[in-house]
């Protein structure tokens, strides 16, 4: 259970985001990512920063995003495109979200591209 990273296009192999846990809050890495989220069971898209033409920005490793992102994104280097395959316990678990948009206990796939680190 957890998250696996399937690389679609390698990144620079040098610049990886540092998770925020046990790091001085003044030096946290903020990442900019494009993503498309789909249900693993049927491929149904539930969200996409690409459709909005606006990359998502967040700090990784401090609980601002699902655990699958907190553990998967630090494995990516700048420019890398990958699929994060996230089991439900590392996603939204038994609660689901969005009034059924992501049903309870759903495994998720996120096609992600790490665009930059602050």
PDB file of C-alpha atoms in Angstrom:
ATOM      1  CA  UNK A   1       0.000   0.000   0.000  1.00  0.00           C
ATOM      2  CA  UNK A   2       1.195   3.527  -0.623  1.00  0.00           C
ATOM      3  CA  UNK A   3       2.493   5.241  -3.721  1.00  0.00           C
ATOM      4  CA  UNK A   4       4.508   4.056  -6.697  1.00  0.00           C
ATOM      5  CA  UNK A   5       6.096   6.326  -9.272  1.00  0.00           C
ATOM      6  CA  UNK A   6       6.057   5.338 -12.942  1.00  0.00           C
ATOM      7  CA  UNK A   7       8.282   7.674 -14.957  1.00  0.00           C
ATOM      8  CA  UNK A   8       6.962   8.814 -18.336  1.00  0.00           C
ATOM      9  CA  UNK A   9       9.739  11.346 -19.044  1.00  0.00           C
ATOM     10  CA  UNK A  10      12.862  11.779 -16.921  1.00  0.00           C
ATOM     11  CA  UNK A  11      13.650  15.072 -15.251  1.00  0.00           C
ATOM     12  CA  UNK A  12      17.020  16.710 -14.713  1.00  0.00           C
ATOM     13  CA  UNK A  13      17.985  14.093 -12.103  1.00  0.00           C
ATOM     14  CA  UNK A  14      19.523  16.812  -9.906  1.00  0.00           C
ATOM     15  CA  UNK A  15      16.819  18.996  -8.412  1.00  0.00           C
ATOM     16  CA  UNK A  16      14.429  17.165  -6.090  1.00  0.00           C
ATOM     17  CA  UNK A  17      11.971  18.841  -3.697  1.00  0.00           C
ATOM     18  CA  UNK A  18      12.796  18.469  -0.023  1.00  0.00           C
ATOM     19  CA  UNK A  19       9.844  17.387   2.126  1.00  0.00           C
ATOM     20  CA  UNK A  20       8.914  19.891   4.823  1.00  0.00           C
ATOM     21  CA  UNK A  21       9.015  17.509   7.790  1.00  0.00           C
ATOM     22  CA  UNK A  22      11.771  18.436  10.279  1.00  0.00           C
ATOM     23  CA  UNK A  23      12.845  21.366   8.108  1.00  0.00           C
ATOM     24  CA  UNK A  24      13.012  25.013   9.125  1.00  0.00           C
ATOM     25  CA  UNK A  25       9.642  26.488   7.985  1.00  0.00           C
ATOM     26  CA  UNK A  26      11.460  29.470   6.499  1.00  0.00           C
ATOM     27  CA  UNK A  27      13.236  27.256   3.952  1.00  0.00           C
ATOM     28  CA  UNK A  28      10.433  24.948   2.838  1.00  0.00           C
ATOM     29  CA  UNK A  29      10.419  23.996  -0.834  1.00  0.00           C
ATOM     30  CA  UNK A  30       7.314  25.090  -2.712  1.00  0.00           C
ATOM     31  CA  UNK A  31       6.647  23.056  -5.837  1.00  0.00           C
ATOM     32  CA  UNK A  32       4.756  23.963  -8.998  1.00  0.00           C
ATOM     33  CA  UNK A  33       3.108  20.943 -10.622  1.00  0.00           C
ATOM     34  CA  UNK A  34       0.741  20.207 -13.464  1.00  0.00           C
ATOM     35  CA  UNK A  35      -1.449  17.165 -12.845  1.00  0.00           C
ATOM     36  CA  UNK A  36      -4.386  15.145 -14.115  1.00  0.00           C
ATOM     37  CA  UNK A  37      -6.142  12.992 -11.513  1.00  0.00           C
ATOM     38  CA  UNK A  38      -8.085   9.873 -12.477  1.00  0.00           C
ATOM     39  CA  UNK A  39      -9.728   6.976 -10.692  1.00  0.00           C
ATOM     40  CA  UNK A  40      -7.581   3.851 -11.023  1.00  0.00           C
ATOM     41  CA  UNK A  41     -10.671   1.656 -11.319  1.00  0.00           C
ATOM     42  CA  UNK A  42     -12.093   3.170 -14.497  1.00  0.00           C
ATOM     43  CA  UNK A  43      -9.819   6.029 -15.640  1.00  0.00           C
ATOM     44  CA  UNK A  44     -12.490   8.667 -14.974  1.00  0.00           C
ATOM     45  CA  UNK A  45     -10.882  12.097 -14.606  1.00  0.00           C
ATOM     46  CA  UNK A  46     -11.845  13.982 -11.460  1.00  0.00           C
ATOM     47  CA  UNK A  47      -9.485  16.975 -11.579  1.00  0.00           C
ATOM     48  CA  UNK A  48      -6.856  18.614 -13.772  1.00  0.00           C
ATOM     49  CA  UNK A  49      -4.613  21.642 -13.392  1.00  0.00           C
ATOM     50  CA  UNK A  50      -3.942  21.355 -17.128  1.00  0.00           C
ATOM     51  CA  UNK A  51      -7.628  21.883 -17.940  1.00  0.00           C
ATOM     52  CA  UNK A  52      -7.515  25.070 -15.852  1.00  0.00           C
ATOM     53  CA  UNK A  53      -4.187  26.035 -17.480  1.00  0.00           C
ATOM     54  CA  UNK A  54      -2.926  26.852 -13.978  1.00  0.00           C
ATOM     55  CA  UNK A  55      -0.208  24.776 -12.297  1.00  0.00           C
ATOM     56  CA  UNK A  56      -0.815  23.743  -8.697  1.00  0.00           C
ATOM     57  CA  UNK A  57       1.558  25.145  -6.059  1.00  0.00           C
ATOM     58  CA  UNK A  58       2.088  23.602  -2.627  1.00  0.00           C
ATOM     59  CA  UNK A  59       4.621  22.671   0.019  1.00  0.00           C
ATOM     60  CA  UNK A  60       5.331  18.933   0.145  1.00  0.00           C
ATOM     61  CA  UNK A  61       5.701  16.850   3.293  1.00  0.00           C
ATOM     62  CA  UNK A  62       3.668  18.978   5.688  1.00  0.00           C
ATOM     63  CA  UNK A  63       0.177  17.523   5.176  1.00  0.00           C
ATOM     64  CA  UNK A  64      -1.155  20.155   2.758  1.00  0.00           C
ATOM     65  CA  UNK A  65      -1.870  17.421   0.194  1.00  0.00           C
ATOM     66  CA  UNK A  66      -2.711  13.723   0.334  1.00  0.00           C
ATOM     67  CA  UNK A  67      -0.062  11.369   1.710  1.00  0.00           C
ATOM     68  CA  UNK A  68       0.552   9.873  -1.737  1.00  0.00           C
ATOM     69  CA  UNK A  69       1.698  13.288  -2.989  1.00  0.00           C
ATOM     70  CA  UNK A  70       3.717  13.991   0.177  1.00  0.00           C
ATOM     71  CA  UNK A  71       5.651  10.763  -0.418  1.00  0.00           C
ATOM     72  CA  UNK A  72       5.625  10.597  -4.220  1.00  0.00           C
ATOM     73  CA  UNK A  73       6.530  14.142  -5.293  1.00  0.00           C
ATOM     74  CA  UNK A  74       9.919  14.203  -3.478  1.00  0.00           C
ATOM     75  CA  UNK A  75      10.956  11.293  -5.717  1.00  0.00           C
ATOM     76  CA  UNK A  76      10.575  13.519  -8.810  1.00  0.00           C
ATOM     77  CA  UNK A  77      13.211  15.822 -10.253  1.00  0.00           C
ATOM     78  CA  UNK A  78      12.440  19.055 -12.078  1.00  0.00           C
ATOM     79  CA  UNK A  79      11.027  18.406 -15.545  1.00  0.00           C
ATOM     80  CA  UNK A  80      10.024  14.826 -14.768  1.00  0.00           C
ATOM     81  CA  UNK A  81       6.648  13.542 -15.918  1.00  0.00           C
ATOM     82  CA  UNK A  82       5.316  10.518 -14.079  1.00  0.00           C
ATOM     83  CA  UNK A  83       2.244   8.693 -12.921  1.00  0.00           C
ATOM     84  CA  UNK A  84       1.772   8.551  -9.158  1.00  0.00           C
ATOM     85  CA  UNK A  85      -0.211   5.380  -8.456  1.00  0.00           C
ATOM     86  CA  UNK A  86      -1.758   5.957  -5.054  1.00  0.00           C
ATOM     87  CA  UNK A  87      -3.646   3.419  -2.965  1.00  0.00           C
ATOM     88  CA  UNK A  88      -6.766   4.643  -1.179  1.00  0.00           C
ATOM     89  CA  UNK A  89      -5.070   4.728   2.246  1.00  0.00           C
ATOM     90  CA  UNK A  90      -2.577   7.264   0.817  1.00  0.00           C
ATOM     91  CA  UNK A  91      -5.380   9.151  -0.961  1.00  0.00           C
ATOM     92  CA  UNK A  92      -8.764  10.042   0.510  1.00  0.00           C
ATOM     93  CA  UNK A  93      -9.442   6.710   2.225  1.00  0.00           C
ATOM     94  CA  UNK A  94     -12.858   5.664   3.448  1.00  0.00           C
ATOM     95  CA  UNK A  95     -14.250   9.217   3.372  1.00  0.00           C
ATOM     96  CA  UNK A  96     -13.897   9.873  -0.371  1.00  0.00           C
ATOM     97  CA  UNK A  97     -14.460  13.480  -1.476  1.00  0.00           C
ATOM     98  CA  UNK A  98     -16.563  15.680  -3.690  1.00  0.00           C
ATOM     99  CA  UNK A  99     -19.935  14.105  -3.003  1.00  0.00           C
ATOM    100  CA  UNK A 100     -19.029  10.925  -4.874  1.00  0.00           C
ATOM    101  CA  UNK A 101     -16.570  12.469  -7.341  1.00  0.00           C
ATOM    102  CA  UNK A 102     -13.910  10.337  -5.635  1.00  0.00           C
ATOM    103  CA  UNK A 103     -15.781   7.425  -4.032  1.00  0.00           C
ATOM    104  CA  UNK A 104     -14.666   5.979  -0.684  1.00  0.00           C
ATOM    105  CA  UNK A 105     -11.674   3.617  -0.802  1.00  0.00           C
ATOM    106  CA  UNK A 106     -10.662   4.635  -4.330  1.00  0.00           C
ATOM    107  CA  UNK A 107      -7.155   4.073  -5.648  1.00  0.00           C
ATOM    108  CA  UNK A 108      -5.981   7.077  -7.673  1.00  0.00           C
ATOM    109  CA  UNK A 109      -3.625   7.839 -10.548  1.00  0.00           C
ATOM    110  CA  UNK A 110      -2.096  11.257 -10.996  1.00  0.00           C
ATOM    111  CA  UNK A 111      -0.170  12.093 -14.131  1.00  0.00           C
ATOM    112  CA  UNK A 112       2.173  14.788 -12.847  1.00  0.00           C
ATOM    113  CA  UNK A 113       4.868  17.062 -14.192  1.00  0.00           C
ATOM    114  CA  UNK A 114       7.200  18.799 -11.747  1.00  0.00           C
ATOM    115  CA  UNK A 115       7.630  22.226 -13.328  1.00  0.00           C
ATOM    116  CA  UNK A 116       9.705  23.978 -10.685  1.00  0.00           C
ATOM    117  CA  UNK A 117      10.830  24.186  -7.079  1.00  0.00           C
ATOM    118  CA  UNK A 118      10.693  27.670  -5.556  1.00  0.00           C
TER     119      UNK A 118
END
